[in-house]
XYZ file of C-alpha atoms in Angstrom:
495
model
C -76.233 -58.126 -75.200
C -77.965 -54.603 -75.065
C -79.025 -53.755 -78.763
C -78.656 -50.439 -79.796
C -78.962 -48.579 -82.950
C -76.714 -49.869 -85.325
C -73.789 -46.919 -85.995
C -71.362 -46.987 -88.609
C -68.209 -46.005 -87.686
C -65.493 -43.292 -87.917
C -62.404 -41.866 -90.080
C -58.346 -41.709 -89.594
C -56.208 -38.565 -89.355
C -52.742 -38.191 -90.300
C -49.627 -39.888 -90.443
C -45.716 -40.266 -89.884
C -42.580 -40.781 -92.413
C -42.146 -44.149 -93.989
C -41.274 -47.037 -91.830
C -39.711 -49.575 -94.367
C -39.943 -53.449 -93.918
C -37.369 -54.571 -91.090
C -36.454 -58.151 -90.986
C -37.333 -57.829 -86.955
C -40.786 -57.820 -87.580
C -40.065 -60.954 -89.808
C -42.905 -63.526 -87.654
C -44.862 -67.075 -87.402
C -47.984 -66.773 -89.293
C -49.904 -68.759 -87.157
C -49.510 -66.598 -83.852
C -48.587 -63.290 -84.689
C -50.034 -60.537 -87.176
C -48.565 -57.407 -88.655
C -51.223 -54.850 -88.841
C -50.386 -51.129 -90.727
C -51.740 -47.734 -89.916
C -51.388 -44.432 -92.017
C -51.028 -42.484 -88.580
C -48.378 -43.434 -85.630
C -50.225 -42.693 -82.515
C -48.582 -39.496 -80.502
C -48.439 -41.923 -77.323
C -50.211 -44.453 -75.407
C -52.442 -42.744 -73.627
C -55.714 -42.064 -74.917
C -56.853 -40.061 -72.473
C -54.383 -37.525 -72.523
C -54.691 -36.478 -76.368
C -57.170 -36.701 -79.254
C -55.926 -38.276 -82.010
C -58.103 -42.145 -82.717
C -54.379 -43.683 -83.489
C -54.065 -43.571 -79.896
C -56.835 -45.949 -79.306
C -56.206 -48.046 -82.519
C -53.367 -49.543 -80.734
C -54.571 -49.463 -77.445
C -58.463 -50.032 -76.661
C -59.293 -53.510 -75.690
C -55.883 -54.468 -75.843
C -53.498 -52.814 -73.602
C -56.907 -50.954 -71.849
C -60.109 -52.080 -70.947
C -63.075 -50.203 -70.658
C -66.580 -50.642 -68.482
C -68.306 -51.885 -71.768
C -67.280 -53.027 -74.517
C -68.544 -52.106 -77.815
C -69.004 -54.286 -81.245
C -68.600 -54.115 -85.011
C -72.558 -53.288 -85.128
C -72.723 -50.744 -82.945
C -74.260 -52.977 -79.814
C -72.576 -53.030 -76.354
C -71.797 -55.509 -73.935
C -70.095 -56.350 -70.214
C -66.459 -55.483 -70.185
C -65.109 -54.757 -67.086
C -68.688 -54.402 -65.680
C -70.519 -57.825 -65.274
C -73.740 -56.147 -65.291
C -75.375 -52.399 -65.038
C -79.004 -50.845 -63.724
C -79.935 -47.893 -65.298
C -82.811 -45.435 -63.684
C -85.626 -44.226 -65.640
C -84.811 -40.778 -66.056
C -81.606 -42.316 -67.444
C -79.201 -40.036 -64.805
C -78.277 -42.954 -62.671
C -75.821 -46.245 -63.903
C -75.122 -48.354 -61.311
C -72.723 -51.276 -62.720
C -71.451 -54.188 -60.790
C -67.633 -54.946 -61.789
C -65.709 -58.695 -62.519
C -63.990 -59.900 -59.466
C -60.645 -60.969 -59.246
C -59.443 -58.450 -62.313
C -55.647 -57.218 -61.882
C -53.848 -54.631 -63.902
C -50.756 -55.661 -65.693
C -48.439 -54.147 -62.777
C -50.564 -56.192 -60.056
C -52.373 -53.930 -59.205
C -56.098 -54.733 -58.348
C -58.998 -53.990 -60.563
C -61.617 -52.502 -58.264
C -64.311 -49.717 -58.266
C -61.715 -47.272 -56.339
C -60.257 -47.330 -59.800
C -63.140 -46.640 -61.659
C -63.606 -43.437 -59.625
C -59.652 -42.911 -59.907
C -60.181 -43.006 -63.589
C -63.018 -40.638 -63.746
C -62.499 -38.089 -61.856
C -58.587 -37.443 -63.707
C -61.168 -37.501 -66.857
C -63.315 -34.931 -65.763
C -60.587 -32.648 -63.734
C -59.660 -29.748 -64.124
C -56.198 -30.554 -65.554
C -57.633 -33.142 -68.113
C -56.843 -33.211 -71.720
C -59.054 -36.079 -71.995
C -60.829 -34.897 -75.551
C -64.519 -36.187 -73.819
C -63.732 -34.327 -70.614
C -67.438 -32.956 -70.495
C -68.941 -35.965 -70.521
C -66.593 -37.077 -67.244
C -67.084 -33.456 -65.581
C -70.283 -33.828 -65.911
C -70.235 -37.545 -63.651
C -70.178 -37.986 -60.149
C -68.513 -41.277 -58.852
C -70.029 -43.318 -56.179
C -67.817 -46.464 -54.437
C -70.759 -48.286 -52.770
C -67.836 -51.444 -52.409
C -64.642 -52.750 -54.292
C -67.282 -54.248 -56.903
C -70.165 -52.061 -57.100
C -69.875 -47.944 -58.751
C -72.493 -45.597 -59.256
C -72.140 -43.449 -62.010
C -74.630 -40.305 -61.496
C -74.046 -37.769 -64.447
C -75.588 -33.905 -64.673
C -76.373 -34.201 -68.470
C -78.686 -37.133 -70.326
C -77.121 -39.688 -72.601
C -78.808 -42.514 -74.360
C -75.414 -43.445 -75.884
C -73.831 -43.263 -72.529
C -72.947 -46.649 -72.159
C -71.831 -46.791 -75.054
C -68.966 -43.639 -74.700
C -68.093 -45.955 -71.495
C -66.850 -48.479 -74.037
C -64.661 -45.574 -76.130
C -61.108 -45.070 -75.595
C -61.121 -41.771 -73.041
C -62.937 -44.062 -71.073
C -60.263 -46.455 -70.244
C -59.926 -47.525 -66.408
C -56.430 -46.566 -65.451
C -54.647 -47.676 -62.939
C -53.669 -45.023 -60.225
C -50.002 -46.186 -59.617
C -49.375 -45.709 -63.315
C -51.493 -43.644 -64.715
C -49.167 -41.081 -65.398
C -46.774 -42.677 -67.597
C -49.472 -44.416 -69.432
C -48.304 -42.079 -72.622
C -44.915 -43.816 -72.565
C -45.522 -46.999 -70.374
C -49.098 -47.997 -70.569
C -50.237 -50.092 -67.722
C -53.873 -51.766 -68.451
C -55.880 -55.038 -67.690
C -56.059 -55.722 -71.312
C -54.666 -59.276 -72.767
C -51.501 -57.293 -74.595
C -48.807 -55.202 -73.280
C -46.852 -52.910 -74.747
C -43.125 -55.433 -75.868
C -41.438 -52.542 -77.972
C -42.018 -49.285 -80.212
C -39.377 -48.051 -82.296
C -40.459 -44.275 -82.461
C -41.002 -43.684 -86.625
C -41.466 -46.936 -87.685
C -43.412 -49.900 -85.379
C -45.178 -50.671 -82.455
C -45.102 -54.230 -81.334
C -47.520 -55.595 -78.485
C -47.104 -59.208 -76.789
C -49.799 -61.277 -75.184
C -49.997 -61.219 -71.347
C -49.868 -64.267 -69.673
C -51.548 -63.057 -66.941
C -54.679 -61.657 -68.329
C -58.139 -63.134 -66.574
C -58.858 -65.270 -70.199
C -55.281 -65.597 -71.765
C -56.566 -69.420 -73.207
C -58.719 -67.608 -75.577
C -56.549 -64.955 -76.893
C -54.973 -66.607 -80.145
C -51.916 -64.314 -80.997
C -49.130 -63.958 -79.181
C -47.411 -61.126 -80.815
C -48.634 -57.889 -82.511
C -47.054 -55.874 -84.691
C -48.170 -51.884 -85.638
C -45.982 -50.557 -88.867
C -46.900 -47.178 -89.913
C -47.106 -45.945 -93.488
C -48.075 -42.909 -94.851
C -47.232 -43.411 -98.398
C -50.271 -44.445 -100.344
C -47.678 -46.297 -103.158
C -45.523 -47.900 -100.040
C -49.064 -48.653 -98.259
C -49.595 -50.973 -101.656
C -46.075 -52.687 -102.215
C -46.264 -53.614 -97.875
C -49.128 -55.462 -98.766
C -48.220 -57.207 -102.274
C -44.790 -58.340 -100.484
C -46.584 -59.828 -97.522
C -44.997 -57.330 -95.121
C -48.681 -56.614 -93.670
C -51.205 -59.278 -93.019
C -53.999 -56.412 -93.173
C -54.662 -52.524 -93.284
C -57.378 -51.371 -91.621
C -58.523 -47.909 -93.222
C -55.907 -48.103 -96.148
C -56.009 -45.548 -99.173
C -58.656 -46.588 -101.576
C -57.130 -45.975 -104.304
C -55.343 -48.813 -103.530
C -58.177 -51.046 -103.287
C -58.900 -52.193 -107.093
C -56.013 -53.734 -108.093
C -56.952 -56.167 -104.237
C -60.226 -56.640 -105.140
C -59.247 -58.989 -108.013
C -56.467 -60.791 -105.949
C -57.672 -63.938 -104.602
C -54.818 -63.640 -102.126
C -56.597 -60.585 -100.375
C -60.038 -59.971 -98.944
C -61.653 -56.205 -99.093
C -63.635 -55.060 -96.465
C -65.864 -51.649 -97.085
C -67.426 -50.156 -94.114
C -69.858 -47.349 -93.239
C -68.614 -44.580 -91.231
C -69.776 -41.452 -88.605
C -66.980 -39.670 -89.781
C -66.861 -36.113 -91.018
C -64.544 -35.083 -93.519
C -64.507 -31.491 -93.648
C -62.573 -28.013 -94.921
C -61.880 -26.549 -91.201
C -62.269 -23.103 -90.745
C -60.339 -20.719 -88.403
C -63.375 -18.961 -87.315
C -61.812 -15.901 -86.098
C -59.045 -15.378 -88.784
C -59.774 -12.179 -90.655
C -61.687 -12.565 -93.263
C -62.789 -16.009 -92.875
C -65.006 -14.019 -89.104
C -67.261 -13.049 -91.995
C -69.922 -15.568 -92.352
C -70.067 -14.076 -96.234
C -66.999 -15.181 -96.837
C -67.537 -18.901 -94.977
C -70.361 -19.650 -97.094
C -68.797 -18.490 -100.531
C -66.122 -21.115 -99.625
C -69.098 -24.024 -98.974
C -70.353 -22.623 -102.333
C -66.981 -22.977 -104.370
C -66.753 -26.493 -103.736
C -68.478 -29.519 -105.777
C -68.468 -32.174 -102.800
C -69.213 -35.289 -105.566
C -65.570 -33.871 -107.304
C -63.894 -33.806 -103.898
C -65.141 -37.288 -102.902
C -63.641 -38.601 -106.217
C -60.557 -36.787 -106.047
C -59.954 -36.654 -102.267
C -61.696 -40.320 -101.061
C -61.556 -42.003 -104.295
C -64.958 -42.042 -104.563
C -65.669 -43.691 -100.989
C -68.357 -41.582 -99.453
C -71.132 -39.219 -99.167
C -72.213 -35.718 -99.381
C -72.789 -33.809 -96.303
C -74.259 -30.335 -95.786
C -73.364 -30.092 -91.639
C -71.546 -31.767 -89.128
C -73.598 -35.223 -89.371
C -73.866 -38.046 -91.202
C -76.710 -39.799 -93.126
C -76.820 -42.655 -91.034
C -76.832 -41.432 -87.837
C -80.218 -41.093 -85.899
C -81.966 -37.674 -86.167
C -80.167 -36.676 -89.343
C -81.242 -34.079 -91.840
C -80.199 -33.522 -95.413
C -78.719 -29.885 -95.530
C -76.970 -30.335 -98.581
C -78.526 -27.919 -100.296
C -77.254 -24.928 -97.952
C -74.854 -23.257 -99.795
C -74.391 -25.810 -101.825
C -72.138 -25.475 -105.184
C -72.708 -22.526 -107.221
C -69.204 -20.644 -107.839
C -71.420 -17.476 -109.549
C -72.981 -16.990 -105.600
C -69.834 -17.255 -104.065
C -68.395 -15.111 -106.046
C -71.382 -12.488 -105.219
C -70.600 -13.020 -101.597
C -66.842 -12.251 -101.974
C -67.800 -8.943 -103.483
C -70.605 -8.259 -101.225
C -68.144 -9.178 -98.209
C -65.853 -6.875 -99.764
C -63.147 -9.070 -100.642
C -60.891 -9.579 -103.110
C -57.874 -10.959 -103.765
C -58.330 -13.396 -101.067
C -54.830 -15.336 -100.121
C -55.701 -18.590 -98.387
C -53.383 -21.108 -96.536
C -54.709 -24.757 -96.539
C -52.636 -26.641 -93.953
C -52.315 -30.211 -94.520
C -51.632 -33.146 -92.566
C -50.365 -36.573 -94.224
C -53.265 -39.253 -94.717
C -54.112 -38.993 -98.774
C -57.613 -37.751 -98.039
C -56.265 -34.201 -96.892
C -53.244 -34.170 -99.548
C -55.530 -35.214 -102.650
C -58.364 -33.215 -101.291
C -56.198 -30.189 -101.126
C -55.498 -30.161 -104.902
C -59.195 -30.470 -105.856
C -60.141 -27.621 -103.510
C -57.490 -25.509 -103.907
C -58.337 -25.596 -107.689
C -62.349 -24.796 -106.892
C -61.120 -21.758 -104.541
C -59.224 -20.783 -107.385
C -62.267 -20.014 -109.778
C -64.192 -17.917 -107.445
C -60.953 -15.845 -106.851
C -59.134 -17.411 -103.654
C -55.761 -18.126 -103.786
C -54.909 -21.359 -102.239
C -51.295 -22.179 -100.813
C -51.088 -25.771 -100.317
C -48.857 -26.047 -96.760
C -48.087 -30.088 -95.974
C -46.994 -30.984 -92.556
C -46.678 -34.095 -90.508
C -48.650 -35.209 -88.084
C -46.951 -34.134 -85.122
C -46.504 -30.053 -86.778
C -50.650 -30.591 -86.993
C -51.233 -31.229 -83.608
C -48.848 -28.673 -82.087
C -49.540 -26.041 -84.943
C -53.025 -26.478 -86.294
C -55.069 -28.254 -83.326
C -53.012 -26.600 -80.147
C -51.515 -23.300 -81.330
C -54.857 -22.679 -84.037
C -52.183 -21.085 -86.239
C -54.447 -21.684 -89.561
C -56.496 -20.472 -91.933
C -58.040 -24.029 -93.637
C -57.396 -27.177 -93.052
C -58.676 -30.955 -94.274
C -59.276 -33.229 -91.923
C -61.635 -36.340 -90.926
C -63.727 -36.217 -87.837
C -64.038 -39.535 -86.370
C -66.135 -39.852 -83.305
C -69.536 -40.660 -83.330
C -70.807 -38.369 -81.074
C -68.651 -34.807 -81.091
C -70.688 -32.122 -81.974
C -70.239 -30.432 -78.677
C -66.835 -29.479 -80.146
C -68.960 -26.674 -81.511
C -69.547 -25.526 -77.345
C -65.789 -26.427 -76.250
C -64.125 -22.927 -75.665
C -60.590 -23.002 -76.911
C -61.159 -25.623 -79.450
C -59.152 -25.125 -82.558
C -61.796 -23.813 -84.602
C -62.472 -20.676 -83.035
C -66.139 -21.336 -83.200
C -68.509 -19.119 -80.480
C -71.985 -18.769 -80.020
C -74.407 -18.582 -77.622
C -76.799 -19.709 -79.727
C -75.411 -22.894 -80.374
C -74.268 -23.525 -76.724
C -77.976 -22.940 -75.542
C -79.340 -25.683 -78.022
C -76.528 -28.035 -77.327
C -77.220 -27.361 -73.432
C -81.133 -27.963 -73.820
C -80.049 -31.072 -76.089
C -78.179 -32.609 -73.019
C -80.783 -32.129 -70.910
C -83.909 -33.585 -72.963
C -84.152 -37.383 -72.532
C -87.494 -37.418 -74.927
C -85.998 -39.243 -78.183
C -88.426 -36.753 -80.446
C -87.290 -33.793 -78.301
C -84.303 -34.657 -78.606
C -84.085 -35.016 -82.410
C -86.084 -31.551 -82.967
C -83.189 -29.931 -81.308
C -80.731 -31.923 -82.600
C -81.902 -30.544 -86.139
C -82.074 -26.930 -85.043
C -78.400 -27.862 -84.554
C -77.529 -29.126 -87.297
C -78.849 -26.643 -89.712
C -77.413 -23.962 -87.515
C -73.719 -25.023 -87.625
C -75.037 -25.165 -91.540
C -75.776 -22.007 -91.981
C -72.722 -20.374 -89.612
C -71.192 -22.408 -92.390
C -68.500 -22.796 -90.002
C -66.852 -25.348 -91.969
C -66.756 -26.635 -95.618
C -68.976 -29.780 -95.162
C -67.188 -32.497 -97.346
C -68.554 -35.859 -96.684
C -68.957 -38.868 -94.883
C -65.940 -41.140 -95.711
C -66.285 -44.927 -96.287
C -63.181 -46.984 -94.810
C -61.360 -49.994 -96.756
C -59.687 -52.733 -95.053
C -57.213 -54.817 -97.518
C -55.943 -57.934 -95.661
C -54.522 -61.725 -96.298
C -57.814 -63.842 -97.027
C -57.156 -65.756 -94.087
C -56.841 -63.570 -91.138
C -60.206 -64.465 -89.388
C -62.029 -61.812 -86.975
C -61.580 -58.299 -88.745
C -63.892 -55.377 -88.123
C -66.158 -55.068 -91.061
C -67.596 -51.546 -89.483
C -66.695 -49.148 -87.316
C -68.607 -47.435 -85.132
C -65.124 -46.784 -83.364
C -61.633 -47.131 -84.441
C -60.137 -50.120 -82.990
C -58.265 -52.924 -83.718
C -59.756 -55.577 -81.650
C -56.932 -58.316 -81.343
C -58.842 -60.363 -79.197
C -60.967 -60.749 -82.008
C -58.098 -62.046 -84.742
C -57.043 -65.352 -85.633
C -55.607 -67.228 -88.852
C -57.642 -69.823 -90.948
């Protein structure tokens, strides 16, 4: 196993209307689990969109990845055996398992490694991590052996080979993977009823199908923190990973239930539409950082799961430093800045998408806005109006959201990206940070960026979320942290 520092893991987005309990997804205990998500994943392709539902279903079951990576942050073979990695840490050269097939027949081979690259990193990609694959140049040396050279340095790079937009697709089928995944993975896709479930059957023909234990599968999405509850008092979900913790109390003293709190490298934050008039002032950024108490938005908005944060990073992630204190809470400053910006009356539109976080957190903001004289209009939309609206079209002003990757702050650098963000500055640092393989280096720069996107104030910095998993005391195997958002079926059994 290669050891690696321990990260804790990552967040959940948005969500989709109520699927009630169906008497289809009625199942034997002892094979078969009923998981729930807030969010139903857009399709079944995570390399073609961003959202982590995607690969909540999908990674390590339907898809496979090069490596493979654990609860604690460590990484291990997946569909590489084995890997070599040269000292100036440019070159990966990883041998691949023999005998592999996809789940169309397909064979498994380094030709599809490169296959699956190269669509990452092309120039029609909407793979969210297509930087990292641009940057990588494939090498077949034979059907079992790939060389991976890549342009920028990486000490997490294998690692992101074990994350969902690095799945290995097969060619054949690669295209309808949204719809009709295709993967090597011990599940394939049985049925989704669009709204309400996805269900996911073991494949007999995967390489180890003795040691999968469940046959069956089943993904029911609810949005509803109240309906999220009742599914799991009536026994109509065996567990939910990343439920709303305001559930979790009422669980904890239920000796029917276990409660699992994780860490997390998420980012919950106030996005700002950096080029929407007035929020282009920086001014008028920062007075918005400084109208908000962060401790009274982690109570009202995460129930009290989390912690401050004063950037885009989190306390436990390696090179971190505490900017809290940059325009930190003090309504009487913000108020200054408004004036000084030349602003007043300020009409604000917070767009919301469905998880709790955003919809709670929304309130408590709106109402901290309100005393420095911003007027907040609350605007709720589903998950799919989000995507199209907020993330594609950047028709926004504000909007809550959670952050969940571990390593994404060159979304700062990506041009187009929904926030609107630009600056040379930032793209220099970030380009000198990619290039530094030094670990001391590489954290000086890494906390010239930090306090940087800090002072841009380019967001409102919220907090780093902590996730809670509610589930029947005896399903065996669950993720305790999350350094990604998966839900590792391989992994599950029943006591």
């Amino acid at each position: 196993m290669l050891n690696r520092r321990t990260l804790l893991s990552t967040a959940a987005l948005a969500s989709v209307p109520l699927a009630l309990p169906q008497g289809a997804l009625a199942q034997s205990r002892k094979d078969s689990i009923v998981l729930a998500m807030a969010l139903e994943p857009v399709g079944l392709d995570p390399t073609a969109a961003a959202a982590s539902s995607i690969g909540e279903v999908t990674l390590y079951n339907i898809y496979e990845t090069l490596t493979k990576i654990h609860p604690d942050g460590s990484v291990t073979p997946l569909l590489a055996e084995s890997w070599e990695v040269s000292p100036d840490l440019r070159t990966y050269t990883f041998k691949l398992r023999k005998g592999v097939k996809f789940q169309n027949g397909e064979p498994f081979n380094a030709q599809a490694v490169k296959y699956s690259f190269d669509r990452a990193g092309g120039e029609k990609s909407t793979n969210k991590d297509k930087r990292t694959f641009a940057a990588i140049t494939t090498q077949v040396v034979d059907d079992s052996t790939v060389v991976l050279l890549t342009k920028e340095i990486d000490p997490d790079f294998l690692f992101l080979m074990g994350q969902a937009t690095a799945i290995i697709v097969e060619p054949k089928s690669a295209d309808a993977n949204a719809t009709k995944p295709v993967g090597t993975g011990p599940y394939k896709l049985d049925n989704w009823v669009k709204g309400s479930s996805v269900v996911l059957s073991k494949w007999a023909g995967y390489r180890n199908a003795g040691a999968i234990k469940l046959k069956r599968a089943s993904f029911r999405f609810i949005s509803d923190p109240a309906a999220q509850v009742a599914a799991l008092l009536a026994g109509d979900v065996d567990a939910f990973p990343r439920v709303t913790p305001r559930s979790v109390p009422q669980f904890k003293t239920n000796a029917k239930f276990q409660v699992l709190a994780s860490g997390s490298r998420a980012k919950t934050i106030l996005a700002i539409n950096n080029k929407k008039k007035p929020l282009d002032d920086v001014r008028v950024r920062r007075a918005i950082n400084m109208a908000i108490d962060r401790k009274a938005v982690i109570q009202g908005a995460g129930d009290g799961y989390g912690s401050p944060i004063g950037s885009y990073y989190v306390p436990s992630a390696p090179g971190y430093v505490d900017l809290t204190k940059v325009n930190a809470y003090d309504p009487d400053k913000a108020r200054a800045l408004l004036k000084e910006a030349g602003v007043s009356n300020l009409e604000l539109t917070i767009t919301l998408p469905p998880p709790p976080y955003a919809r709670q957190g929304g309130e408590v903001i709106a109402s901290m806005l309100d005393k420095v004289g911003i007027k907040a209009k609350l605007q709720n939309v589903e998950w799919a109006q989000w995507l199209s609206g907020t993330y594609g079209n950047k028709n926004y002003d504000m909007t809550i959201i959670s952050h969940v990757e571990p390593f994404d702050l060159g979304n700062f650098s990506r041009p187009g990206y929904y926030w609107n963000y630009e600056s040379t500055k930032f793209n220099a640092l970030y380009d000198k940070y990619k290039q530094t393989a030094n670990a001391a280096e590489r954290n000086k720069i890494l906390a010239d960026i930090q306090r940087l996107v800090a002072d841009d104030a380019v967001h409102g910095y919220l907090y780093q979320p902590q996730w809670v998993t509610v589930a029947n005391k005896n399903v065996k195997g669950l993720w305790k942290d999350m350094p990604i958002f998966v839900n590792d079926l391989s992994a599950l059994s029943w006591a």
